mmCIF file of C-alpha atoms and ligand atoms in Angstrom:
data_model
loop_
_atom_site.group_PDB
_atom_site.id
_atom_site.type_symbol
_atom_site.label_atom_id
_atom_site.label_comp_id
_atom_site.label_asym_id
_atom_site.label_seq_id
_atom_site.Cartn_x
_atom_site.Cartn_y
_atom_site.Cartn_z
ATOM 1 C CA MET A 1 -19.524 -7.693 4.535
ATOM 2 C CA GLN A 2 -19.268 -11.384 5.262
ATOM 3 C CA ILE A 3 -16.663 -12.006 7.983
ATOM 4 C CA PRO A 4 -14.997 -15.430 7.620
ATOM 5 C CA ASP A 5 -16.239 -17.813 10.337
ATOM 6 C CA HIS A 6 -12.850 -18.254 12.003
ATOM 7 C CA VAL A 7 -12.375 -14.473 12.131
ATOM 8 C CA GLU A 8 -15.792 -13.966 13.672
ATOM 9 C CA ALA A 9 -15.039 -16.676 16.220
ATOM 10 C CA GLY A 10 -11.756 -14.919 17.005
ATOM 11 C CA ILE A 11 -13.543 -11.599 17.511
ATOM 12 C CA GLN A 12 -16.157 -13.208 19.758
ATOM 13 C CA ALA A 13 -13.435 -14.808 21.852
ATOM 14 C CA LEU A 14 -11.450 -11.582 22.171
ATOM 15 C CA ALA A 15 -14.524 -9.497 22.933
ATOM 16 C CA SER A 16 -15.644 -11.896 25.636
ATOM 17 C CA ARG A 17 -12.470 -11.221 27.599
ATOM 18 C CA LYS A 18 -12.269 -8.440 30.156
ATOM 19 C CA GLY A 19 -11.608 -4.966 28.790
ATOM 20 C CA THR A 20 -12.723 -2.919 25.813
ATOM 21 C CA LEU A 21 -11.996 -4.498 22.446
ATOM 22 C CA ASN A 22 -10.076 -2.302 20.051
ATOM 23 C CA CYS A 23 -7.693 -4.157 17.807
ATOM 24 C CA TYR A 24 -6.562 -5.195 14.385
ATOM 25 C CA LEU A 25 -7.062 -8.842 13.626
ATOM 26 C CA TYR A 26 -4.735 -10.325 11.024
ATOM 27 C CA ASP A 27 -4.827 -13.568 9.099
ATOM 28 C CA THR A 28 -2.098 -13.415 6.467
ATOM 29 C CA SER A 29 -3.070 -16.671 4.750
ATOM 30 C CA THR A 30 -4.913 -14.696 2.048
ATOM 31 C CA MET A 31 -1.822 -12.600 1.409
ATOM 32 C CA ARG A 32 0.291 -15.724 1.096
ATOM 33 C CA GLU A 33 -2.161 -17.269 -1.359
ATOM 34 C CA LYS A 34 -2.237 -14.094 -3.431
ATOM 35 C CA ILE A 35 1.559 -13.938 -3.719
ATOM 36 C CA GLU A 36 1.801 -17.624 -4.609
ATOM 37 C CA ARG A 37 -0.985 -17.328 -7.187
ATOM 38 C CA LEU A 38 0.431 -14.172 -8.769
ATOM 39 C CA THR A 39 3.896 -15.711 -8.906
ATOM 40 C CA ARG A 40 2.473 -18.650 -10.857
ATOM 41 C CA MET A 41 0.615 -16.490 -13.376
ATOM 42 C CA ILE A 42 2.923 -13.537 -14.106
ATOM 43 C CA PRO A 43 5.200 -13.673 -17.158
ATOM 44 C CA PRO A 44 8.867 -14.644 -16.720
ATOM 45 C CA GLY A 45 11.010 -11.740 -15.563
ATOM 46 C CA VAL A 46 8.288 -10.101 -13.472
ATOM 47 C CA GLU A 47 9.305 -9.862 -9.810
ATOM 48 C CA ILE A 48 6.868 -9.169 -6.977
ATOM 49 C CA PHE A 49 7.964 -6.881 -4.154
ATOM 50 C CA TYR A 50 5.812 -6.244 -1.111
ATOM 51 C CA ALA A 51 5.301 -2.510 -0.534
ATOM 52 C CA MET A 52 5.526 -2.710 3.244
ATOM 53 C CA LYS A 53 4.045 0.752 3.792
ATOM 54 C CA ALA A 54 0.721 -1.067 3.439
ATOM 55 C CA ASN A 55 1.405 -2.989 6.633
ATOM 56 C CA PRO A 56 4.833 -3.257 8.260
ATOM 57 C CA HIS A 57 3.732 -5.800 10.899
ATOM 58 C CA PRO A 58 6.306 -8.631 11.073
ATOM 59 C CA ALA A 59 3.605 -11.200 10.218
ATOM 60 C CA PHE A 60 3.048 -9.512 6.848
ATOM 61 C CA LEU A 61 6.768 -9.374 6.135
ATOM 62 C CA THR A 62 7.167 -13.018 7.078
ATOM 63 C CA ALA A 63 4.189 -13.939 4.913
ATOM 64 C CA ALA A 64 5.746 -12.073 1.977
ATOM 65 C CA ARG A 65 9.089 -13.826 2.447
ATOM 66 C CA GLU A 66 7.670 -17.314 2.946
ATOM 67 C CA ALA A 67 5.250 -16.978 0.024
ATOM 68 C CA GLY A 68 8.125 -16.115 -2.300
ATOM 69 C CA ALA A 69 8.057 -12.336 -2.771
ATOM 70 C CA LYS A 70 11.299 -11.265 -4.448
ATOM 71 C CA GLY A 71 11.850 -8.582 -1.844
ATOM 72 C CA ILE A 72 10.520 -5.480 -0.167
ATOM 73 C CA GLU A 73 9.884 -2.005 -1.479
ATOM 74 C CA ILE A 74 11.014 0.384 1.238
ATOM 75 C CA ALA A 75 10.524 4.122 1.571
ATOM 76 C CA GLY A 76 12.736 4.878 4.540
ATOM 77 C CA LEU A 77 15.321 3.539 6.949
ATOM 78 C CA GLY A 78 12.734 2.434 9.511
ATOM 79 C CA GLU A 79 11.175 0.160 6.912
ATOM 80 C CA ALA A 80 14.593 -1.111 5.844
ATOM 81 C CA GLU A 81 15.398 -2.132 9.401
ATOM 82 C CA LYS A 82 12.073 -3.918 9.845
ATOM 83 C CA ALA A 83 12.491 -5.760 6.539
ATOM 84 C CA VAL A 84 15.985 -6.923 7.465
ATOM 85 C CA ALA A 85 14.758 -8.002 10.913
ATOM 86 C CA ALA A 86 12.096 -10.092 9.155
ATOM 87 C CA GLY A 87 14.763 -11.951 7.205
ATOM 88 C CA PHE A 88 15.088 -10.014 3.946
ATOM 89 C CA PRO A 89 18.766 -9.398 3.126
ATOM 90 C CA PRO A 90 19.470 -5.807 1.981
ATOM 91 C CA ALA A 91 20.099 -7.089 -1.567
ATOM 92 C CA GLN A 92 16.361 -7.822 -1.723
ATOM 93 C CA LEU A 93 15.358 -4.250 -0.896
ATOM 94 C CA ILE A 94 14.425 -1.589 -3.430
ATOM 95 C CA TYR A 95 14.232 1.959 -2.155
ATOM 96 C CA THR A 96 11.668 4.445 -3.495
ATOM 97 C CA GLY A 97 10.130 7.737 -2.446
ATOM 98 C CA PRO A 98 10.946 11.436 -2.483
ATOM 99 C CA GLY A 99 13.038 13.107 0.229
ATOM 100 C CA LYS A 100 15.512 10.372 1.137
ATOM 101 C CA THR A 101 17.978 11.761 3.674
ATOM 102 C CA PRO A 102 21.755 11.497 3.153
ATOM 103 C CA GLU A 103 21.872 9.127 6.148
ATOM 104 C CA GLU A 104 19.260 6.856 4.578
ATOM 105 C CA LEU A 105 20.990 6.849 1.210
ATOM 106 C CA ARG A 106 24.314 6.067 2.905
ATOM 107 C CA TRP A 107 22.728 3.126 4.737
ATOM 108 C CA GLY A 108 21.396 1.805 1.448
ATOM 109 C CA VAL A 109 24.769 2.006 -0.297
ATOM 110 C CA GLU A 110 26.733 0.624 2.653
ATOM 111 C CA HIS A 111 24.382 -2.332 2.971
ATOM 112 C CA GLY A 112 24.249 -3.073 -0.753
ATOM 113 C CA ILE A 113 20.539 -2.704 -1.378
ATOM 114 C CA ARG A 114 19.420 -3.754 -4.834
ATOM 115 C CA THR A 115 18.216 -0.468 -6.361
ATOM 116 C CA ILE A 116 17.677 3.102 -5.278
ATOM 117 C CA HIS A 117 14.968 4.866 -7.243
ATOM 118 C CA ILE A 118 16.086 8.393 -8.014
ATOM 119 C CA GLU A 119 13.381 11.008 -7.644
ATOM 120 C CA SER A 120 15.272 14.166 -8.731
ATOM 121 C CA LEU A 121 18.568 15.437 -10.030
ATOM 122 C CA THR A 122 19.456 16.691 -6.538
ATOM 123 C CA GLU A 123 18.967 13.191 -5.189
ATOM 124 C CA ALA A 124 21.138 11.756 -7.975
ATOM 125 C CA TYR A 125 24.007 14.129 -7.148
ATOM 126 C CA ARG A 126 23.582 13.485 -3.412
ATOM 127 C CA LEU A 127 23.770 9.732 -3.971
ATOM 128 C CA GLU A 128 26.754 10.093 -6.308
ATOM 129 C CA ARG A 129 28.658 11.994 -3.625
ATOM 130 C CA ILE A 130 27.880 9.364 -0.984
ATOM 131 C CA CYS A 131 28.945 6.548 -3.316
ATOM 132 C CA ALA A 132 32.190 8.369 -4.131
ATOM 133 C CA GLU A 133 32.961 8.814 -0.412
ATOM 134 C CA LEU A 134 32.338 5.123 0.178
ATOM 135 C CA ASP A 135 34.069 4.103 -3.045
ATOM 136 C CA ARG A 136 31.016 2.053 -4.025
ATOM 137 C CA THR A 137 28.668 1.945 -6.992
ATOM 138 C CA GLN A 138 24.894 1.750 -6.688
ATOM 139 C CA GLY A 139 22.228 0.399 -9.026
ATOM 140 C CA ILE A 140 19.535 2.971 -9.713
ATOM 141 C CA LEU A 141 16.212 3.333 -11.480
ATOM 142 C CA LEU A 142 14.958 6.732 -12.541
ATOM 143 C CA ARG A 143 11.450 7.535 -11.373
ATOM 144 C CA ILE A 144 9.400 9.380 -13.959
ATOM 145 C CA ASN A 145 6.322 11.530 -13.402
ATOM 146 C CA ALA A 146 4.623 10.400 -16.590
ATOM 147 C CA ASN A 147 2.559 12.816 -18.577
ATOM 148 C CA PHE A 148 -0.651 10.871 -18.182
ATOM 149 C CA ASP A 149 -2.875 9.847 -15.327
ATOM 150 C CA ILE A 150 -5.427 7.216 -14.482
ATOM 151 C CA HIS A 151 -8.727 8.905 -13.815
ATOM 152 C CA GLU A 152 -10.520 6.125 -11.971
ATOM 153 C CA ALA A 153 -7.773 5.597 -9.389
ATOM 154 C CA GLN A 154 -8.121 6.382 -5.677
ATOM 155 C CA THR A 155 -4.802 8.234 -5.642
ATOM 156 C CA THR A 156 -2.644 9.253 -8.594
ATOM 157 C CA PHE A 157 1.121 9.332 -8.460
ATOM 158 C CA SER A 158 1.843 10.687 -11.901
ATOM 159 C CA GLY A 159 0.362 13.199 -14.330
ATOM 160 C CA GLY A 160 0.224 16.920 -13.594
ATOM 161 C CA SER A 161 2.524 18.637 -11.113
ATOM 162 C CA LYS A 162 3.728 15.956 -8.684
ATOM 163 C CA LYS A 163 6.390 15.571 -6.022
ATOM 164 C CA PHE A 164 7.201 12.095 -7.346
ATOM 165 C CA GLY A 165 9.959 11.559 -9.879
ATOM 166 C CA ILE A 166 11.151 13.676 -12.769
ATOM 167 C CA ASP A 167 8.633 15.040 -15.256
ATOM 168 C CA GLU A 168 8.569 12.922 -18.392
ATOM 169 C CA GLU A 169 9.156 15.933 -20.645
ATOM 170 C CA LYS A 170 12.362 16.785 -18.722
ATOM 171 C CA LEU A 171 13.772 13.278 -19.082
ATOM 172 C CA HIS A 172 15.809 14.009 -22.212
ATOM 173 C CA ALA A 173 17.517 16.943 -20.453
ATOM 174 C CA VAL A 174 18.079 15.220 -17.105
ATOM 175 C CA LEU A 175 19.183 11.759 -18.209
ATOM 176 C CA PRO A 176 22.586 12.775 -19.657
ATOM 177 C CA HIS A 177 23.512 14.305 -16.273
ATOM 178 C CA ILE A 178 22.551 11.128 -14.467
ATOM 179 C CA LEU A 179 24.352 8.868 -16.910
ATOM 180 C CA ALA A 180 27.483 10.968 -16.388
ATOM 181 C CA LEU A 181 27.551 10.164 -12.654
ATOM 182 C CA SER A 182 30.177 7.449 -12.546
ATOM 183 C CA HIS A 183 29.116 5.760 -9.312
ATOM 184 C CA LEU A 184 25.492 5.271 -10.355
ATOM 185 C CA ASN A 185 24.588 2.262 -12.501
ATOM 186 C CA PHE A 186 21.483 3.128 -14.475
ATOM 187 C CA HIS A 187 19.154 0.119 -14.799
ATOM 188 C CA GLY A 188 15.953 1.623 -16.082
ATOM 189 C CA LEU A 189 12.717 3.463 -15.370
ATOM 190 C CA HIS A 190 10.158 3.474 -12.604
ATOM 191 C CA VAL A 191 6.693 4.811 -13.399
ATOM 192 C CA TYR A 192 4.032 4.326 -10.763
ATOM 193 C CA ALA A 193 0.825 5.771 -12.125
ATOM 194 C CA ALA A 194 -1.833 5.276 -9.489
ATOM 195 C CA SER A 195 -3.063 3.359 -6.475
ATOM 196 C CA GLY A 196 -6.349 1.540 -5.985
ATOM 197 C CA VAL A 197 -6.984 0.788 -9.658
ATOM 198 C CA LEU A 198 -9.662 -1.808 -10.415
ATOM 199 C CA ASN A 199 -9.623 -1.414 -14.173
ATOM 200 C CA VAL A 200 -6.872 -3.716 -15.454
ATOM 201 C CA GLY A 201 -6.975 -2.020 -18.862
ATOM 202 C CA ASP A 202 -5.856 1.264 -17.283
ATOM 203 C CA LEU A 203 -2.821 -0.338 -15.661
ATOM 204 C CA ILE A 204 -1.902 -2.185 -18.846
ATOM 205 C CA LYS A 205 -2.161 1.084 -20.770
ATOM 206 C CA ASN A 206 0.274 2.514 -18.221
ATOM 207 C CA CYS A 207 2.693 -0.381 -18.836
ATOM 208 C CA GLU A 208 2.472 0.194 -22.582
ATOM 209 C CA ARG A 209 3.332 3.869 -22.210
ATOM 210 C CA VAL A 210 6.266 2.998 -19.966
ATOM 211 C CA PHE A 211 7.529 0.526 -22.553
ATOM 212 C CA ASP A 212 7.251 3.254 -25.196
ATOM 213 C CA MET A 213 9.165 5.589 -22.905
ATOM 214 C CA ALA A 214 11.928 2.981 -22.437
ATOM 215 C CA THR A 215 12.097 2.439 -26.188
ATOM 216 C CA THR A 216 12.526 6.196 -26.755
ATOM 217 C CA VAL A 217 15.210 6.463 -24.075
ATOM 218 C CA GLU A 218 17.152 3.602 -25.627
ATOM 219 C CA ALA A 219 16.864 5.147 -29.103
ATOM 220 C CA GLN A 220 18.248 8.430 -27.775
ATOM 221 C CA HIS A 221 20.977 6.715 -25.731
ATOM 222 C CA PRO A 222 22.124 3.587 -27.570
ATOM 223 C CA GLU A 223 24.743 3.012 -24.863
ATOM 224 C CA ILE A 224 22.071 2.078 -22.276
ATOM 225 C CA VAL A 225 19.404 -0.585 -21.860
ATOM 226 C CA CYS A 226 16.469 -0.344 -19.494
ATOM 227 C CA ASP A 227 17.043 -3.828 -18.159
ATOM 228 C CA ILE A 228 14.677 -3.176 -15.233
ATOM 229 C CA ILE A 229 11.289 -1.517 -15.554
ATOM 230 C CA ASP A 230 9.269 -0.839 -12.415
ATOM 231 C CA PHE A 231 5.507 -0.348 -12.667
ATOM 232 C CA GLY A 232 5.039 0.433 -8.957
ATOM 233 C CA GLY A 233 1.900 -0.832 -7.231
ATOM 234 C CA GLY A 234 -1.689 0.026 -7.862
ATOM 235 C CA PHE A 235 -3.736 -3.189 -8.014
ATOM 236 C CA GLY A 236 -7.026 -2.199 -6.379
ATOM 237 C CA VAL A 237 -9.420 -3.919 -4.005
ATOM 238 C CA ASP A 238 -13.198 -3.657 -4.029
ATOM 239 C CA TYR A 239 -13.718 -1.460 -0.928
ATOM 240 C CA LEU A 240 -17.235 -0.548 -1.994
ATOM 241 C CA GLU A 241 -18.203 -4.192 -2.508
ATOM 242 C CA THR A 242 -19.415 -3.614 -6.037
ATOM 243 C CA GLY A 243 -18.425 -7.129 -7.055
ATOM 244 C CA ARG A 244 -15.821 -5.657 -9.416
ATOM 245 C CA ASP A 245 -12.525 -7.117 -8.214
ATOM 246 C CA PHE A 246 -9.112 -6.545 -9.759
ATOM 247 C CA ASP A 247 -8.459 -9.327 -12.271
ATOM 248 C CA PRO A 248 -4.840 -10.496 -11.924
ATOM 249 C CA VAL A 249 -5.184 -13.030 -14.771
ATOM 250 C CA ALA A 250 -6.147 -10.279 -17.220
ATOM 251 C CA TYR A 251 -3.224 -8.200 -15.950
ATOM 252 C CA ALA A 252 -0.734 -11.066 -16.358
ATOM 253 C CA ASP A 253 -2.028 -11.838 -19.872
ATOM 254 C CA GLY A 254 -1.976 -8.166 -20.888
ATOM 255 C CA LEU A 255 1.557 -7.688 -19.604
ATOM 256 C CA LYS A 256 2.800 -10.817 -21.362
ATOM 257 C CA GLU A 257 1.368 -9.586 -24.652
ATOM 258 C CA LEU A 258 3.078 -6.211 -24.222
ATOM 259 C CA ILE A 259 6.428 -7.801 -23.347
ATOM 260 C CA ASP A 260 6.227 -9.924 -26.490
ATOM 261 C CA GLU A 261 5.096 -7.038 -28.703
ATOM 262 C CA HIS A 262 7.953 -4.816 -27.542
ATOM 263 C CA GLY A 263 10.561 -7.577 -27.715
ATOM 264 C CA PHE A 264 11.280 -7.020 -24.019
ATOM 265 C CA SER A 265 11.538 -10.641 -22.910
ATOM 266 C CA GLY A 266 14.713 -11.324 -20.945
ATOM 267 C CA ARG A 267 14.309 -8.055 -19.056
ATOM 268 C CA THR A 268 13.244 -7.656 -15.433
ATOM 269 C CA PHE A 269 10.003 -6.004 -14.365
ATOM 270 C CA PHE A 270 9.214 -4.947 -10.805
ATOM 271 C CA LEU A 271 5.769 -4.844 -9.257
ATOM 272 C CA GLU A 272 5.614 -3.174 -5.832
ATOM 273 C CA LEU A 273 2.276 -4.282 -4.454
ATOM 274 C CA GLY A 274 0.851 -3.168 -1.140
ATOM 275 C CA ARG A 275 -2.927 -2.867 -1.005
ATOM 276 C CA TYR A 276 -3.801 -5.840 -3.208
ATOM 277 C CA LEU A 277 -1.623 -8.206 -1.189
ATOM 278 C CA ALA A 278 -2.435 -7.016 2.330
ATOM 279 C CA ALA A 279 -5.901 -5.424 2.451
ATOM 280 C CA ASP A 280 -8.041 -8.518 2.886
ATOM 281 C CA SER A 281 -5.737 -10.016 5.501
ATOM 282 C CA GLY A 282 -6.847 -7.577 8.215
ATOM 283 C CA TRP A 283 -9.940 -6.338 10.066
ATOM 284 C CA PHE A 284 -10.216 -3.360 12.382
ATOM 285 C CA CYS A 285 -12.418 -4.391 15.298
ATOM 286 C CA THR A 286 -13.625 -1.712 17.670
ATOM 287 C CA GLU A 287 -16.182 -1.831 20.422
ATOM 288 C CA ILE A 288 -19.269 0.387 20.248
ATOM 289 C CA LEU A 289 -19.185 2.546 23.385
ATOM 290 C CA ASP A 290 -22.169 4.770 22.740
ATOM 291 C CA ILE A 291 -25.115 5.236 20.414
ATOM 292 C CA LYS A 292 -27.106 8.425 20.399
ATOM 293 C CA GLU A 293 -29.714 10.003 18.225
ATOM 294 C CA SER A 294 -28.766 13.486 17.064
ATOM 295 C CA ARG A 295 -31.191 15.483 14.956
ATOM 296 C CA GLY A 296 -32.458 12.619 12.921
ATOM 297 C CA LYS A 297 -29.351 10.452 12.657
ATOM 298 C CA LYS A 298 -27.744 7.908 14.966
ATOM 299 C CA GLN A 299 -24.169 8.647 16.004
ATOM 300 C CA VAL A 300 -22.305 5.444 16.844
ATOM 301 C CA ILE A 301 -19.183 6.084 18.924
ATOM 302 C CA CYS A 302 -16.444 3.450 18.904
ATOM 303 C CA ALA A 303 -13.345 2.894 21.021
ATOM 304 C CA GLY A 304 -10.975 3.628 18.133
ATOM 305 C CA GLY A 305 -11.173 6.420 15.569
ATOM 306 C CA ILE A 306 -8.805 8.037 13.101
ATOM 307 C CA ASN A 307 -6.017 7.590 15.636
ATOM 308 C CA HIS A 308 -6.244 3.863 14.867
ATOM 309 C CA PHE A 309 -8.012 3.660 11.518
ATOM 310 C CA ARG A 310 -7.656 6.865 9.561
ATOM 311 C CA ARG A 311 -8.043 5.615 6.031
ATOM 312 C CA PRO A 312 -11.849 5.997 5.656
ATOM 313 C CA ALA A 313 -11.670 9.640 6.753
ATOM 314 C CA ALA A 314 -8.518 10.380 4.765
ATOM 315 C CA LEU A 315 -9.903 8.920 1.540
ATOM 316 C CA ALA A 316 -13.541 9.888 2.227
ATOM 317 C CA ILE A 317 -14.800 6.362 1.635
ATOM 318 C CA ASN A 318 -16.555 3.746 3.732
ATOM 319 C CA HIS A 319 -14.813 0.438 4.252
ATOM 320 C CA PRO A 320 -17.057 -2.632 4.348
ATOM 321 C CA LEU A 321 -18.584 -2.965 7.820
ATOM 322 C CA SER A 322 -20.099 -5.782 9.838
ATOM 323 C CA ILE A 323 -21.404 -5.829 13.374
ATOM 324 C CA VAL A 324 -20.526 -8.712 15.665
ATOM 325 C CA ARG A 325 -23.390 -8.889 18.134
ATOM 326 C CA MET A 326 -22.344 -9.423 21.752
ATOM 327 C CA GLY A 327 -25.741 -9.358 23.490
ATOM 328 C CA ARG A 328 -24.482 -7.273 26.400
ATOM 329 C CA PRO A 329 -26.999 -6.166 29.028
ATOM 330 C CA ARG A 330 -28.348 -2.646 28.611
ATOM 331 C CA LEU A 331 -27.201 0.022 31.064
ATOM 332 C CA PHE A 332 -30.636 1.608 31.342
ATOM 333 C CA ASP A 333 -34.138 1.385 29.943
ATOM 334 C CA GLY A 334 -34.395 3.378 26.776
ATOM 335 C CA GLN A 335 -30.721 3.028 25.826
ATOM 336 C CA GLU A 336 -30.411 3.790 22.115
ATOM 337 C CA SER A 337 -29.669 1.122 19.550
ATOM 338 C CA VAL A 338 -29.489 0.939 15.764
ATOM 339 C CA CYS A 339 -32.234 -0.826 13.844
ATOM 340 C CA ASN A 340 -32.391 -0.895 10.026
ATOM 341 C CA GLU A 341 -31.078 2.605 9.435
ATOM 342 C CA SER A 342 -28.225 4.597 7.934
ATOM 343 C CA VAL A 343 -25.906 5.901 10.624
ATOM 344 C CA TYR A 344 -22.604 7.638 11.347
ATOM 345 C CA PHE A 345 -19.653 5.832 12.959
ATOM 346 C CA GLY A 346 -17.009 7.911 14.732
ATOM 347 C CA GLY A 347 -14.236 7.408 17.242
ATOM 348 C CA PRO A 348 -13.566 9.014 20.624
ATOM 349 C CA LEU A 349 -11.426 11.921 19.400
ATOM 350 C CA CYS A 350 -12.352 15.551 19.920
ATOM 351 C CA THR A 351 -12.544 16.457 16.272
ATOM 352 C CA GLY A 352 -15.312 16.306 13.720
ATOM 353 C CA ALA A 353 -12.800 14.672 11.399
ATOM 354 C CA ASP A 354 -12.856 11.529 13.545
ATOM 355 C CA LYS A 355 -15.044 9.577 11.143
ATOM 356 C CA LEU A 356 -14.990 5.824 10.618
ATOM 357 C CA ALA A 357 -17.993 5.618 8.266
ATOM 358 C CA ASN A 358 -20.967 7.718 7.287
ATOM 359 C CA ASN A 359 -24.415 6.986 5.922
ATOM 360 C CA VAL A 360 -23.775 3.313 6.380
ATOM 361 C CA TYR A 361 -26.820 1.057 6.563
ATOM 362 C CA VAL A 362 -26.842 -1.174 9.630
ATOM 363 C CA ALA A 363 -29.491 -3.783 10.402
ATOM 364 C CA ALA A 364 -28.826 -3.913 14.137
ATOM 365 C CA ALA A 365 -26.225 -2.686 16.604
ATOM 366 C CA ASP A 366 -26.088 -2.134 20.342
ATOM 367 C CA VAL A 367 -23.641 -0.648 22.778
ATOM 368 C CA GLY A 368 -21.051 -3.350 23.494
ATOM 369 C CA ASP A 369 -21.213 -4.860 19.995
ATOM 370 C CA ILE A 370 -18.082 -4.893 17.863
ATOM 371 C CA ALA A 371 -17.882 -2.842 14.680
ATOM 372 C CA VAL A 372 -15.649 -4.721 12.240
ATOM 373 C CA PHE A 373 -14.181 -2.875 9.263
ATOM 374 C CA GLY A 374 -12.886 -5.009 6.404
ATOM 375 C CA TYR A 375 -9.988 -4.473 3.973
ATOM 376 C CA ALA A 376 -8.104 -3.007 6.935
ATOM 377 C CA GLY A 377 -4.938 -5.078 6.430
ATOM 378 C CA ALA A 378 -3.483 -2.384 4.147
ATOM 379 C CA TYR A 379 -2.979 1.236 5.142
ATOM 380 C CA GLY A 380 -4.814 0.620 8.407
ATOM 381 C CA LEU A 381 -2.670 1.305 11.444
ATOM 382 C CA SER A 382 0.278 2.308 9.241
ATOM 383 C CA MET A 383 -1.440 5.504 8.046
ATOM 384 C CA SER A 384 -3.274 6.448 11.237
ATOM 385 C CA ASN A 385 -2.841 9.421 13.595
ATOM 386 C CA ILE A 386 -1.545 7.166 16.351
ATOM 387 C CA GLU A 387 -0.370 9.928 18.729
ATOM 388 C CA PHE A 388 -3.443 12.112 18.447
ATOM 389 C CA LEU A 389 -5.023 12.367 21.939
ATOM 390 C CA SER A 390 -2.545 9.816 23.304
ATOM 391 C CA HIS A 391 -4.920 6.888 23.397
ATOM 392 C CA ALA A 392 -3.375 3.452 23.842
ATOM 393 C CA ARG A 393 -2.171 1.783 20.677
ATOM 394 C CA PRO A 394 -4.634 -0.834 19.399
ATOM 395 C CA ASP A 395 -3.556 -4.435 19.755
ATOM 396 C CA GLU A 396 -2.575 -6.302 16.607
ATOM 397 C CA VAL A 397 -3.733 -9.881 16.995
ATOM 398 C CA LEU A 398 -2.788 -12.769 14.701
ATOM 399 C CA ILE A 399 -5.278 -15.499 14.052
ATOM 400 C CA ASP A 400 -3.372 -17.579 11.484
HETATM 401 C C1 PLP B 14 6.562 3.910 -4.610
HETATM 402 C C2 PLP B 14 5.390 3.093 -4.218
HETATM 403 N N1 PLP B 14 5.362 1.804 -4.570
HETATM 404 C C3 PLP B 14 4.334 0.995 -4.235
HETATM 405 C C4 PLP B 14 3.257 1.481 -3.503
HETATM 406 C C5 PLP B 14 2.154 0.540 -3.137
HETATM 407 O O1 PLP B 14 1.009 0.844 -3.828
HETATM 408 P P1 PLP B 14 -0.297 -0.057 -3.718
HETATM 409 O O2 PLP B 14 -0.606 -0.213 -2.293
HETATM 410 O O3 PLP B 14 -1.302 0.721 -4.476
HETATM 411 O O4 PLP B 14 0.001 -1.364 -4.380
HETATM 412 C C6 PLP B 14 3.238 2.829 -3.128
HETATM 413 C C7 PLP B 14 2.101 3.372 -2.394
HETATM 414 O O5 PLP B 14 1.992 4.526 -2.067
HETATM 415 C C8 PLP B 14 4.336 3.657 -3.485
HETATM 416 O O6 PLP B 14 4.378 4.948 -3.135
#
């Protein structure tokens, strides 16, 4: 991985200070550029929301707001509060995810958030009751667990038995109940197929199937229009550095064609993007504390592990890695180092699961150098086991 010069300079400066380096480094200028670029290329009616679960740091929320994101996709009250604190009014929040508590739903209704995405009939009835108590109505989308999946994705959110949404084949039975709830304003469908998709064709196929679904729903219920259709997130990033990046131009063109073909212009389409917007705006930088040879393989032990950067272990993939050489004096003659070999990187936790990377080829590394993991701006700290072993929280340092 090639670290941008200013990021490398930032790491060198931080690592030269007293104390062990273990931090996330953020430069949100890439995220800003991506939002601005996408906004210019997407067809009219398509609105970009930042899925803040990728990175809830205020700098990312501010970047999203200043770059023109339409709002924030939230999945809980904690996220709602952070989004509002970063300057997004509640009317710019859309609320997704299974298992919303009555308190969270009440907050959403009381504060007038834009849409609540219903994940089950129970949730619909719960929300209806809250709205009735408050004498308010609430805009909703219905989340569907579509009957197809995207095979190449890192994680799938629909197809098969899933905790997300209502099974597509149950839609015809469930929808009449939801439409009968007088405090819920039905706006349309939400189908989020998969995350980490690099093949644009797969995501466009998903959009086409969702459009077909909306067309069927409208044929069965002439009294309603799906005036909002939410495709979720899913734009991938090239973690494995294969040179095969997600192509947003192809996506925008494909979506425009579909909108025209289906006569859906004038409607609103939501994209809730997390990974694609945030991943390449962050690096996890952790100092190498130890290197030892163990039965034929070097074990490189870093200051932070899955408590600070869990994603590689959770998804069983290596993130791109670079070593920033610090040239620190050796502690003793014969101290191990890494030289042109494939090694294991782990953290300081007392579990074999504490893996940062495995079988990763490294040209040179010494104790005191900084291991830098790329694409760590999304699902880095936000999905880590922060409390495990009670180590200090890593710093989050801004360099933009
Ligand atoms: C409902 C919902 N929307 C959007 C996203 C963001 O997905 P991605 O980071 O793949 O863009 C997620 C991720 O889990 C999600 O659950």
